[in-house]
CSV table of C-alpha atoms in Angstrom, one decimal:
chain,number,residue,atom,x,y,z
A,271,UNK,CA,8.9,24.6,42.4
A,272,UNK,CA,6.1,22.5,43.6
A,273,UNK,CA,2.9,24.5,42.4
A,274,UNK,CA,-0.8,23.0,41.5
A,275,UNK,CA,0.0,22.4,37.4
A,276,UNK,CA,2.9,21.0,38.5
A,277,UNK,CA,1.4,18.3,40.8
A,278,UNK,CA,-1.1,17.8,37.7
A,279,UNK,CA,1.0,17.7,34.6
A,280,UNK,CA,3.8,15.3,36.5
A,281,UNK,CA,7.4,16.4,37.8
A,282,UNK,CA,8.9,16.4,33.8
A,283,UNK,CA,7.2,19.7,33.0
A,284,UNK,CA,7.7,23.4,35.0
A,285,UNK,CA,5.1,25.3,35.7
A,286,UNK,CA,4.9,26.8,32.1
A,287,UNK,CA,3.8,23.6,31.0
A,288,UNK,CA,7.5,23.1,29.0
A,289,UNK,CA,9.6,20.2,29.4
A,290,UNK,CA,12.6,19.8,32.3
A,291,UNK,CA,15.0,18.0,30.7
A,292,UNK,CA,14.7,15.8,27.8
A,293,UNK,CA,11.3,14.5,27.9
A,294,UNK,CA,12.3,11.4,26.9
A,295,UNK,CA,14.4,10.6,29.8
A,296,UNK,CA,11.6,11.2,31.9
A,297,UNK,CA,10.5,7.8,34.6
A,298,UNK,CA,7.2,8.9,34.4
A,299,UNK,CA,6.1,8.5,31.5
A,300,UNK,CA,7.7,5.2,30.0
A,301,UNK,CA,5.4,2.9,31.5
A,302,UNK,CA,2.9,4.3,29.8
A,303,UNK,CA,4.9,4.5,26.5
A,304,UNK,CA,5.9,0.7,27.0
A,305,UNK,CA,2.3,-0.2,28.2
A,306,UNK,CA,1.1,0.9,24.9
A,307,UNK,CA,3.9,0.2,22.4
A,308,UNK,CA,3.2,-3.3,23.7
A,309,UNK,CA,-0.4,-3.1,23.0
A,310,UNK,CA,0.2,-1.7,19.7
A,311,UNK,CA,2.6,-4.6,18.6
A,312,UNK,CA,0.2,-7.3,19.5
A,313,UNK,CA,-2.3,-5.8,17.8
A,314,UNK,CA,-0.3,-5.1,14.5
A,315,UNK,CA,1.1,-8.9,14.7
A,316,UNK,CA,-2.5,-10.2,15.3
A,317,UNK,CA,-3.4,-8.2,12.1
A,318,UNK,CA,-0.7,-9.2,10.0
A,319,UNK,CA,-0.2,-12.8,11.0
A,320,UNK,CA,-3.9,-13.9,11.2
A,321,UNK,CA,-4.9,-11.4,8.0
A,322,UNK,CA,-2.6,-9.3,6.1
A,323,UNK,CA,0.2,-11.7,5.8
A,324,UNK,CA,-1.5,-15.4,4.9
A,325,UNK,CA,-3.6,-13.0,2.6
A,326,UNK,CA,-0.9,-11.8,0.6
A,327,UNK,CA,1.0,-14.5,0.8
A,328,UNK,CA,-1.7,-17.3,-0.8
A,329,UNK,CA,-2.1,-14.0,-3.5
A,330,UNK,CA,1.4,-14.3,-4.4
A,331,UNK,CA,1.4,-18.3,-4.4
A,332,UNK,CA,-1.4,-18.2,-6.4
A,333,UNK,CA,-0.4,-15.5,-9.2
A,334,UNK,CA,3.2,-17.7,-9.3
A,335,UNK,CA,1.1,-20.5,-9.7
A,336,UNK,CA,-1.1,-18.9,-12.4
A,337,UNK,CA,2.2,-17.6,-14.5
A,338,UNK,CA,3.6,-21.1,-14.1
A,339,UNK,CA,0.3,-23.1,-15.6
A,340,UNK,CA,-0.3,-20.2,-18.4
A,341,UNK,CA,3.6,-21.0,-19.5
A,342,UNK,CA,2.9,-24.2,-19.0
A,343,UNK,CA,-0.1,-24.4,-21.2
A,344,UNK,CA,1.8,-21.7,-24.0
A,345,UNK,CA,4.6,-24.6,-24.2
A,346,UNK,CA,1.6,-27.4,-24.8
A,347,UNK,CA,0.0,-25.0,-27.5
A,348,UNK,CA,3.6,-24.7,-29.1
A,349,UNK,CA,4.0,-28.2,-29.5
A,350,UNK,CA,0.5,-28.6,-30.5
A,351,UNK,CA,1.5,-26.2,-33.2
A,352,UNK,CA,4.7,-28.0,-33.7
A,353,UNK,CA,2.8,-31.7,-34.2
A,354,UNK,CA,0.4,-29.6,-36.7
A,355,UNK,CA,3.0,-28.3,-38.8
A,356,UNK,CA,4.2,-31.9,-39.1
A,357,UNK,CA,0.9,-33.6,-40.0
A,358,UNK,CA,1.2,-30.6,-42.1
A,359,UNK,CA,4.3,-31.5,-44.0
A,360,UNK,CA,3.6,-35.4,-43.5
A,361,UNK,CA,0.5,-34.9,-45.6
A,362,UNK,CA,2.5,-32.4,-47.9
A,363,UNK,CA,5.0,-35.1,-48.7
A,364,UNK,CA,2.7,-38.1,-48.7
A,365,UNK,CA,0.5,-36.1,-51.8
A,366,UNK,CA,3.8,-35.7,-53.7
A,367,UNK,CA,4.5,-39.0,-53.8
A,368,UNK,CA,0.9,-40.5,-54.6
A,369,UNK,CA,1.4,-37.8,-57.1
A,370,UNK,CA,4.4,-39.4,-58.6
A,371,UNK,CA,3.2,-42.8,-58.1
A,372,UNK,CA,-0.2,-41.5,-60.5
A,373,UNK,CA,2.3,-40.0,-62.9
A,374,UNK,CA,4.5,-43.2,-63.1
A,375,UNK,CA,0.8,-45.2,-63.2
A,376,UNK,CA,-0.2,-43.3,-66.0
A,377,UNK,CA,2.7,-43.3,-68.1
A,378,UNK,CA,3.4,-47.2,-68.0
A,379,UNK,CA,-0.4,-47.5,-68.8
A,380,UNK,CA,0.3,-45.0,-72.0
A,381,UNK,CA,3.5,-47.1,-72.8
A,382,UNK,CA,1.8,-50.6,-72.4
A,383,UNK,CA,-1.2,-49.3,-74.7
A,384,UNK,CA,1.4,-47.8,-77.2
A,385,UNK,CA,3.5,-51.1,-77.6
A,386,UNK,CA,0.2,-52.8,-78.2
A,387,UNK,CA,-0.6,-50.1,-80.7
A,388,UNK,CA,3.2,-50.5,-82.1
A,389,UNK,CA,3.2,-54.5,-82.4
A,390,UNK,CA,-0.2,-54.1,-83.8
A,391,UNK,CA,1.0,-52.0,-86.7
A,392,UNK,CA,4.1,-53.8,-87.0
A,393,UNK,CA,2.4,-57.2,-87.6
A,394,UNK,CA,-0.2,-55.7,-89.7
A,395,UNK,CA,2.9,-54.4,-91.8
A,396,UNK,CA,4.5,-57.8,-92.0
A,397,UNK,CA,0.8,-59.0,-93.0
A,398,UNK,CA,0.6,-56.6,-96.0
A,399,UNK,CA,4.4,-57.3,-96.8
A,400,UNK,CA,4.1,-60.7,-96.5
A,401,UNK,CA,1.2,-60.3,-99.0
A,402,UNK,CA,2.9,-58.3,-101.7
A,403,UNK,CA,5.6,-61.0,-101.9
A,404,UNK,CA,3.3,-63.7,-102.9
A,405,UNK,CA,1.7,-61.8,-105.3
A,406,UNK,CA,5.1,-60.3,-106.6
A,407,UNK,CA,6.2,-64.4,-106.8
A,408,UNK,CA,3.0,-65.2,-108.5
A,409,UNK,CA,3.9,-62.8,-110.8
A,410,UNK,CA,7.1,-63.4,-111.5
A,411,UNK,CA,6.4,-67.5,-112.0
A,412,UNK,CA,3.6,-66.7,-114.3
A,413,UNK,CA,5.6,-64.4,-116.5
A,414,UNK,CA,8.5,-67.3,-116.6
A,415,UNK,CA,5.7,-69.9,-117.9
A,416,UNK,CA,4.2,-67.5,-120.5
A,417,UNK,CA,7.8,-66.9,-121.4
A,418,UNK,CA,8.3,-70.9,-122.2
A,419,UNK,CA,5.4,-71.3,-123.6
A,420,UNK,CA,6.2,-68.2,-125.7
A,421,UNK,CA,9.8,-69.9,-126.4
A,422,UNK,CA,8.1,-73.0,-127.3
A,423,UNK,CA,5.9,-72.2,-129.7
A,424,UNK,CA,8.4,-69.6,-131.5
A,425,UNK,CA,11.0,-72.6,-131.5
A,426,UNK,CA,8.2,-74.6,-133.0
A,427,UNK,CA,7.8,-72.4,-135.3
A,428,UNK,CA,11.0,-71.9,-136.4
A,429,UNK,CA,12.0,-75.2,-136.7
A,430,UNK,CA,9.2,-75.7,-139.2
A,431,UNK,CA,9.9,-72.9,-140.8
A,432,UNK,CA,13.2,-73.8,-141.1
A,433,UNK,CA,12.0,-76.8,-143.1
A,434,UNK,CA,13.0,-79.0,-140.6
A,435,UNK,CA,10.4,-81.6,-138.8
A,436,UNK,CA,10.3,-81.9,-134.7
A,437,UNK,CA,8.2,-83.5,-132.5
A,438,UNK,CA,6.7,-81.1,-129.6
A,439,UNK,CA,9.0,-83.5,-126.8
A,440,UNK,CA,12.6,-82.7,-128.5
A,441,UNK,CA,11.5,-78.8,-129.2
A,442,UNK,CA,10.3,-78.6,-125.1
A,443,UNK,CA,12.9,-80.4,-123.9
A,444,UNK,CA,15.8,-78.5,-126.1
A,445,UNK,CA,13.9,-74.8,-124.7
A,446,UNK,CA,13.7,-76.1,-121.3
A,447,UNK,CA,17.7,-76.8,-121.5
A,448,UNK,CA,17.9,-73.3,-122.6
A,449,UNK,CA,16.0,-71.7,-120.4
A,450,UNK,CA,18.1,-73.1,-117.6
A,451,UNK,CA,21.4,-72.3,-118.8
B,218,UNK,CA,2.3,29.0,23.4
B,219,UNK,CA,4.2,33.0,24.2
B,220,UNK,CA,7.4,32.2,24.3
B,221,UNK,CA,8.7,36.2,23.9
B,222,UNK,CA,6.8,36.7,27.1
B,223,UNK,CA,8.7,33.7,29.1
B,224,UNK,CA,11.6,34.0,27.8
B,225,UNK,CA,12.0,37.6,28.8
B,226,UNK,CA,15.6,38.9,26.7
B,227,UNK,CA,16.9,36.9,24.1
B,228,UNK,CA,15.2,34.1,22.2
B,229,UNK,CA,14.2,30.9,24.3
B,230,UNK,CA,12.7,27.7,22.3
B,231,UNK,CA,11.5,24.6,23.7
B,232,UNK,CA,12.3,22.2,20.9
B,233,UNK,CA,12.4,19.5,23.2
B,234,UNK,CA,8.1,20.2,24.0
B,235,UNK,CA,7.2,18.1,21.0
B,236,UNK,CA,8.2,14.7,23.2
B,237,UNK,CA,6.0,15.7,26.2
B,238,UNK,CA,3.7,13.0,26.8
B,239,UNK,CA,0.0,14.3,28.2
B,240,UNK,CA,-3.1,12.5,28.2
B,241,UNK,CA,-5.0,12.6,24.7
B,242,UNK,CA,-8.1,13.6,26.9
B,243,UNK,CA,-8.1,16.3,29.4
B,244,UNK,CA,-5.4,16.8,32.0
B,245,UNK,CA,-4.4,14.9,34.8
B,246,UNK,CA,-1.5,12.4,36.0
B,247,UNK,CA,0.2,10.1,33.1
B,248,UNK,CA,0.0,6.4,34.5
B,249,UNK,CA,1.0,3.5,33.0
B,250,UNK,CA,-2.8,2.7,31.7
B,251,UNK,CA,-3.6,6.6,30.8
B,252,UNK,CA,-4.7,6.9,27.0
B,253,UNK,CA,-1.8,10.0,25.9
B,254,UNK,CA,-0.9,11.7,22.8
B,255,UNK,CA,1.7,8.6,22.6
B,256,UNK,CA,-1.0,5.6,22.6
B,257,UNK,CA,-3.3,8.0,20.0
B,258,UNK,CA,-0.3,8.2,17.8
B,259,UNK,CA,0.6,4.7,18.3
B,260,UNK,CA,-3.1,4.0,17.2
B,261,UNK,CA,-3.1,6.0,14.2
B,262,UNK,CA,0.4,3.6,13.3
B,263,UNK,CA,-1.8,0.6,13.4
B,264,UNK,CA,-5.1,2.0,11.5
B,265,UNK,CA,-2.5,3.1,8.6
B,266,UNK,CA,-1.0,-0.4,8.4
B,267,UNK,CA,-4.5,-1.8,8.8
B,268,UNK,CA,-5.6,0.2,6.3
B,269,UNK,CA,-2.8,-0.4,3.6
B,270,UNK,CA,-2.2,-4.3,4.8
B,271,UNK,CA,-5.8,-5.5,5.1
B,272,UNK,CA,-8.0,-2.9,3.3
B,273,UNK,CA,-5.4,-2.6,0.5
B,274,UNK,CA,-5.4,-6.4,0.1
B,275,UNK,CA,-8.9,-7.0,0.0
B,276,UNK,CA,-9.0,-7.2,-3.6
B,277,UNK,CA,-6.9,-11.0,-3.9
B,278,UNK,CA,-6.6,-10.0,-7.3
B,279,UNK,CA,-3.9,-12.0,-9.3
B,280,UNK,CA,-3.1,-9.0,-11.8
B,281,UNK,CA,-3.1,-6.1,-8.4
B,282,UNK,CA,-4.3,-2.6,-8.3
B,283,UNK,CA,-1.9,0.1,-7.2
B,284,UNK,CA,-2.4,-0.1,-3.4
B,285,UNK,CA,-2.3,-4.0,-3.5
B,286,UNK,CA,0.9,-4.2,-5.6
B,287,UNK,CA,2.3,-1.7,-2.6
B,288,UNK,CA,1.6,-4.0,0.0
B,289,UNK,CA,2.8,-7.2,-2.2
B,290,UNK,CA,6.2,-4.8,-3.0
B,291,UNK,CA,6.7,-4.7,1.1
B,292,UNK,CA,5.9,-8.3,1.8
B,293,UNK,CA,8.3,-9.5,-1.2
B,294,UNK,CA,11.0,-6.5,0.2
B,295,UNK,CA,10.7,-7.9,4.0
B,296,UNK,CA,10.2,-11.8,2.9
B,297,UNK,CA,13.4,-11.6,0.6
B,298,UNK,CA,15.3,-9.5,3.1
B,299,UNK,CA,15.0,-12.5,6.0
B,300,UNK,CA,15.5,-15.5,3.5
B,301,UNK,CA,19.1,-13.8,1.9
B,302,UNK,CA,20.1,-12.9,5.3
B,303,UNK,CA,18.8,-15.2,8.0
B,304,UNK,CA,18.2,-18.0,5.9
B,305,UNK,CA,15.4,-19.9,4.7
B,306,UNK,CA,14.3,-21.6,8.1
B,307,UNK,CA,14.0,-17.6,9.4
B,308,UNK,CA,10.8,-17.3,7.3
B,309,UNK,CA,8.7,-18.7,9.9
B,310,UNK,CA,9.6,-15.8,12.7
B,311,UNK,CA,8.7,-13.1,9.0
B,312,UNK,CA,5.3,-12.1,10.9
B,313,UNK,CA,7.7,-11.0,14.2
B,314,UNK,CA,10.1,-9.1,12.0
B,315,UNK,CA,6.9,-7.5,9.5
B,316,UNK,CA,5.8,-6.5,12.6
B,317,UNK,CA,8.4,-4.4,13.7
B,318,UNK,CA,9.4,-3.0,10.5
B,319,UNK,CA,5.8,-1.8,9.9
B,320,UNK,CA,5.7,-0.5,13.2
B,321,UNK,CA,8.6,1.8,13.1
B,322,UNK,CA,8.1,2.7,8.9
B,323,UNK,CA,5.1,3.9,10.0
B,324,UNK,CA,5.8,6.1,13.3
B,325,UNK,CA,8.9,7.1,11.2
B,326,UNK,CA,6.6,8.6,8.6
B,327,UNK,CA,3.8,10.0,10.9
B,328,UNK,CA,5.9,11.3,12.5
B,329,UNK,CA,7.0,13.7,9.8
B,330,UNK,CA,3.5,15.6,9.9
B,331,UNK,CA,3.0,18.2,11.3
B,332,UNK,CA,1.8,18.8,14.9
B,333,UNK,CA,2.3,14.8,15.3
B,334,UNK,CA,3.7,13.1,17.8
B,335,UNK,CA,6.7,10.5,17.2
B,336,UNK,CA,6.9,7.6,19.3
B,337,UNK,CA,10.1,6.0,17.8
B,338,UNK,CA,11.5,9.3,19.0
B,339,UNK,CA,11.3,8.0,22.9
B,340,UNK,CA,14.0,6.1,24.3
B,341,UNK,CA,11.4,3.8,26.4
B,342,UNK,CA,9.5,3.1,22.8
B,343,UNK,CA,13.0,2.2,21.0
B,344,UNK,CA,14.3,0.5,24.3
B,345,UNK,CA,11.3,-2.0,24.3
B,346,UNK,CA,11.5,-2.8,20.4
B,347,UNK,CA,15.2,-3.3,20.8
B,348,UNK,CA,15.6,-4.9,24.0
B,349,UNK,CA,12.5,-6.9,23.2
B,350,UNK,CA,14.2,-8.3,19.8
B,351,UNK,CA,17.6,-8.8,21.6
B,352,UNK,CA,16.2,-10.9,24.4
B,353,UNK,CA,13.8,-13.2,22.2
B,354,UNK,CA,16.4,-13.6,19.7
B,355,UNK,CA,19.0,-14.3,22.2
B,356,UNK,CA,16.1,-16.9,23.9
B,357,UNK,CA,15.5,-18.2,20.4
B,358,UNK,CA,19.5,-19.0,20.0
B,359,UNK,CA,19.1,-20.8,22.9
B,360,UNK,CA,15.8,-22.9,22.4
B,361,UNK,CA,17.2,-23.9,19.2
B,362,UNK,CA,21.5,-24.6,19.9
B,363,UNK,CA,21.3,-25.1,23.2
B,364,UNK,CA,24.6,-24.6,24.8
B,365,UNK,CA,26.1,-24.5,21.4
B,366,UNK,CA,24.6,-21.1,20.8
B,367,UNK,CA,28.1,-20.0,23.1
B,368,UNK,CA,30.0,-20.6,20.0
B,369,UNK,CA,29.2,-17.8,18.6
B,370,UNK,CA,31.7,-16.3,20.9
B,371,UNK,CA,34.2,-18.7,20.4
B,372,UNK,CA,35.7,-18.4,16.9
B,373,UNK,CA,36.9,-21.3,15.6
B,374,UNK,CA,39.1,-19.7,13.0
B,375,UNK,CA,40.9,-17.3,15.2
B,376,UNK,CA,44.4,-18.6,16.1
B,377,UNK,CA,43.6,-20.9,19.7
B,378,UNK,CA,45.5,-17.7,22.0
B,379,UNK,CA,43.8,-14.8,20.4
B,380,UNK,CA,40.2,-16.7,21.1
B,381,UNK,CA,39.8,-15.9,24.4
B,382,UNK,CA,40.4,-11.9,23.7
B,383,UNK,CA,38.1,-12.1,20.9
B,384,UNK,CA,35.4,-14.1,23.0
B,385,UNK,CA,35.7,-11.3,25.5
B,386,UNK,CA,35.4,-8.4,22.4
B,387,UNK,CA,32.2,-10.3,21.0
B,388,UNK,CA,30.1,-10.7,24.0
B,389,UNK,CA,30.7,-7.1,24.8
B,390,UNK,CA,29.2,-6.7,21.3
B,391,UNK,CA,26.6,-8.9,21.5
B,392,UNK,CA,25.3,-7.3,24.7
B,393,UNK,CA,25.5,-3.6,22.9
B,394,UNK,CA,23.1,-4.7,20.0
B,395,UNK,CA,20.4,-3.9,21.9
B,396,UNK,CA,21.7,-0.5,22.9
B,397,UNK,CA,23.0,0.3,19.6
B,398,UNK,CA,19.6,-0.8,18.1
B,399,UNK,CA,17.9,1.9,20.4
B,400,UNK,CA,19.8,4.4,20.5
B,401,UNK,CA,19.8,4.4,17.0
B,402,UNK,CA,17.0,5.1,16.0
B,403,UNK,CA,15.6,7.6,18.8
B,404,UNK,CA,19.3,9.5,18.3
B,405,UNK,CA,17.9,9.9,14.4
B,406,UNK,CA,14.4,10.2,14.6
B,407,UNK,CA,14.6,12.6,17.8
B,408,UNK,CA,17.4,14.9,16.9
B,409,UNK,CA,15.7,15.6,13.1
B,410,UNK,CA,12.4,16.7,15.0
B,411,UNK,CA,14.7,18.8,17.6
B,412,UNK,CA,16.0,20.3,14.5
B,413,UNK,CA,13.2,21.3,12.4
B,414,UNK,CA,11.5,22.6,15.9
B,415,UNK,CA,14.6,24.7,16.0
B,416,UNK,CA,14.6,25.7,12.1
B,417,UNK,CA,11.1,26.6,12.9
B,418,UNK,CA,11.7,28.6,15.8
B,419,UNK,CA,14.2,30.9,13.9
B,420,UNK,CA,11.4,31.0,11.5
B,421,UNK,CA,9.6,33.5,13.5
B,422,UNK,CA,12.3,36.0,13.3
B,423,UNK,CA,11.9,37.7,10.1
B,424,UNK,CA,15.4,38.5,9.2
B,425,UNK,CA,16.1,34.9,9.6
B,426,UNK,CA,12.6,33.2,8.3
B,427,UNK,CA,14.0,32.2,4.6
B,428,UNK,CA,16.8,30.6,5.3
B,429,UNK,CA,15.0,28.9,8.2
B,430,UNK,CA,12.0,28.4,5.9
B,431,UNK,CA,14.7,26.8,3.8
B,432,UNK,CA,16.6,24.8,6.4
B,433,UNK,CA,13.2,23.1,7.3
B,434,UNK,CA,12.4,22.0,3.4
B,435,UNK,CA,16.1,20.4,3.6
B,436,UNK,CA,16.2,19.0,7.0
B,437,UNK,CA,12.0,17.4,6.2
B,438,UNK,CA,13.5,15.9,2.9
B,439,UNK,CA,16.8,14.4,4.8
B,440,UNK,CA,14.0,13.2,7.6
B,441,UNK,CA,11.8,11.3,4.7
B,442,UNK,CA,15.3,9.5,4.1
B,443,UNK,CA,16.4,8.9,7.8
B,444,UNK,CA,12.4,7.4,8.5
B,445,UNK,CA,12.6,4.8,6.2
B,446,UNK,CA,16.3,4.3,6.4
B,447,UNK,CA,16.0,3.8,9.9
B,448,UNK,CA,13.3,1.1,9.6
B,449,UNK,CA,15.1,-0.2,7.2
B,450,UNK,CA,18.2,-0.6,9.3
B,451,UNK,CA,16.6,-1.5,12.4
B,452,UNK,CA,15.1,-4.8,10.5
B,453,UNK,CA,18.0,-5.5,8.4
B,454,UNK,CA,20.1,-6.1,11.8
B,455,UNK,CA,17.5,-8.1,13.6
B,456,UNK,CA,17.9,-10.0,11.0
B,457,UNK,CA,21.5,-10.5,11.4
B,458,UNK,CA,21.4,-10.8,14.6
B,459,UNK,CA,18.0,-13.9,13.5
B,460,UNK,CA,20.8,-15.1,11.6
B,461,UNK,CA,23.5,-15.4,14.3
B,462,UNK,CA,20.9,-16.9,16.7
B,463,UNK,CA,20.1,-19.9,14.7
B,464,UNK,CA,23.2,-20.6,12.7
B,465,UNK,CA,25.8,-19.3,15.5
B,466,UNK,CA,28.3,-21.8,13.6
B,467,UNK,CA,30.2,-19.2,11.5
């Protein structure tokens, strides 16, 4: 049992070099195993907690915090967009009624102009009325004193033609009685 | 390797040779110092997460390429996994637990090429991680309850006779965590190696060599499960176990 590989290769393995038993229940070799699983888990938790890990870690914080800011800022532009469409509108409404207030302007200014236009014509009509009355009047009065005059002189006439004598007073006086009733 | 000539009549394999720790440089006597196939493999464990958790990183980019997003992906899976089940105040012990997760992911999955070597597949390797875990956690309970970290074994919602039986039941369990833990995952990650070894040794036989050919496709795709299965579990119940140590109030 005890030859030269076997003092060399350790008591877990025959002479054939192939394992006695299960290698892993071999006393041998676990220090070494332990030794350098230890070793190897310092070394991976030096990398990770002093490289790997802050590393990815301050990544992550910052890409959170970059998706947070751009929403943040995509809200700000919304209600930028929002307060535009209102100016928008307010402006909108605010030409609509100067608009109206123009028209209403306009058309009180047309009115005013026209009533002047209308009263002129109007009293210019009254004028001209007013006018062919007194000449209609003067008319009419002249025609009733060529009429007594007319009456006068044909009563005159008569009456001394009639054979009959009158003086001009009793002749006027008689027409003028006549001429009344 | 002639096995046909040391075996003599009738087929002999050595499935178990694959766990034979030698030094990684010439021959001689293993001591505890002695730089083996184990503390090469062990190496190559760290270069890879290294490589993936520094190098992979490097960028900082906010929008992350492919290999960063991977490593962002296994920080978010591990970070989540301790906040939902240890609790927010765990998150400062997240380096420990990364650690060890990354450590046995990544034997797991070295392990699984071929003509590797798998240290989660040794007993002493899963012993350390587990018995290691179980004693700081257990150390931790106590730093931060004081004698109150007892209660966990005193539950306060079991009827007042039953309390001592169950107080009896749940240190028993408490002590077989660690054992569990280890035994665990060497039982899965050592016995899937034993078994391709085997599936490859009937390979050689020609009448056998497709279904053996076949049973080693299967049994490597049920082994890329059990590797990150097992890391998985192995993290998810230090974490309970995290949990249990600082709020042993149930």
């Amino acid at each position: 049992m005890e030859t030269e590989t076997n003092q060399v290769a350790g008591v877990c393995v025959d002479a054939g070099g192939y394992a006695l038993g299960m290698p892993q229940l071999c006393a041998d070799w676990m220090p070494n195993q332990i030794f350098w699983l230890i070793i190897t888990l310092i070394a991976i938790f030096f990398v990770l907690s002093r490289i790997a890990l802050p590393r990815i870690g301050a990544v992550l914080a910052e890409r959170s915090g970059t998706i947070t800011n751009d929403i943040a800022a995509a809200e700000d532009y919304r209600n930028k967009a929002a307060q535009a469409e209102a100016a928008y509108e307010q402006a909108l409404a605010d030409a609509r009624t100067e608009a109206q207030a123009i028209i209403a302007t306009a058309k009180a200014d047309i009115q005013a102009e026209l009533d002047i236009e209308l009263q002129k014509a109007d009293a210019e009509i009254a004028a001209k009325t007013a006018e062919s009355e007194a000449a209609i009047a003067e008319i009419r009065e002249s025609s009733v004193k060529s009429i007594t005059a007319v009456a006068k002189d044909t009563a005159k006439e008569l009456v001394l033609a009639m054979g009959g004598t009158a003086d001009a007073k009793t002749i006027t006086a008689a027409v003028t009685a006549r001429m009344k009733g | 390797m002639e096995p046909e000539e040391q075996s003599g009549p009738g087929l002999v394999f050595h499935p178990l040779d694959q766990f034979i720790v030698k030094p990684a440089f010439g021959d001689g006597v293993v001591n505890w110092y002695t730089v083996t196939n184990v503390t090469v493999w062990m190496g190559i464990t760290l270069l890879c997460i290294f490589a993936l958790f520094v190098l992979g990183s490097r960028g900082r980019a906010i929008i992350p390429s492919r290999t960063q997003s991977v490593v962002e992906m296994i920080y978010g899976f591990i970070y989540k996994m301790i906040e939902d089940i240890s609790g927010k105040d765990a998150t400062r012990y997240f380096p420990y637990v990364m650690t060890v997760f990354l450590f046995i992911l990544f034997a797991n999955y070295l392990a699984l090429i071929p003509m590797s070597y798998s240290p989660t597949s040794m007993i002493a390797v899963t012993a350390t991680l587990g018995f290691g875990a179980f004693i700081a956690i257990t150390i931790l309970g106590f730093v931060k309850n004081g004698m109150g970290f007892l209660s966990l074994f005193w539950v306060s919602a079991a009827p007042l006779a039953l309390r001592p039986v169950i107080a009896l039941i749940e240190i028993i369990s408490y002590f077989v965590r660690p054992v569990s833990l280890s035994i665990r995952l060497v039982g899965n990650i050592a016995a899937g190696h034993v078994v391709l070894k085997v599936f490859a040794g009937f390979a050689a036989i020609a009448v056998a060599s497709p279904a053996a050919i076949l049973g080693i496709v299967a049994i490597y795709g049920l082994e890329v499960l059990v590797a990150g299965i097992q890391a998985y579990v192995f993290t998810i119940l230090i974490c309970v176990y995290l949990k249990d140590a600082l709020h042993p109030h149930h």
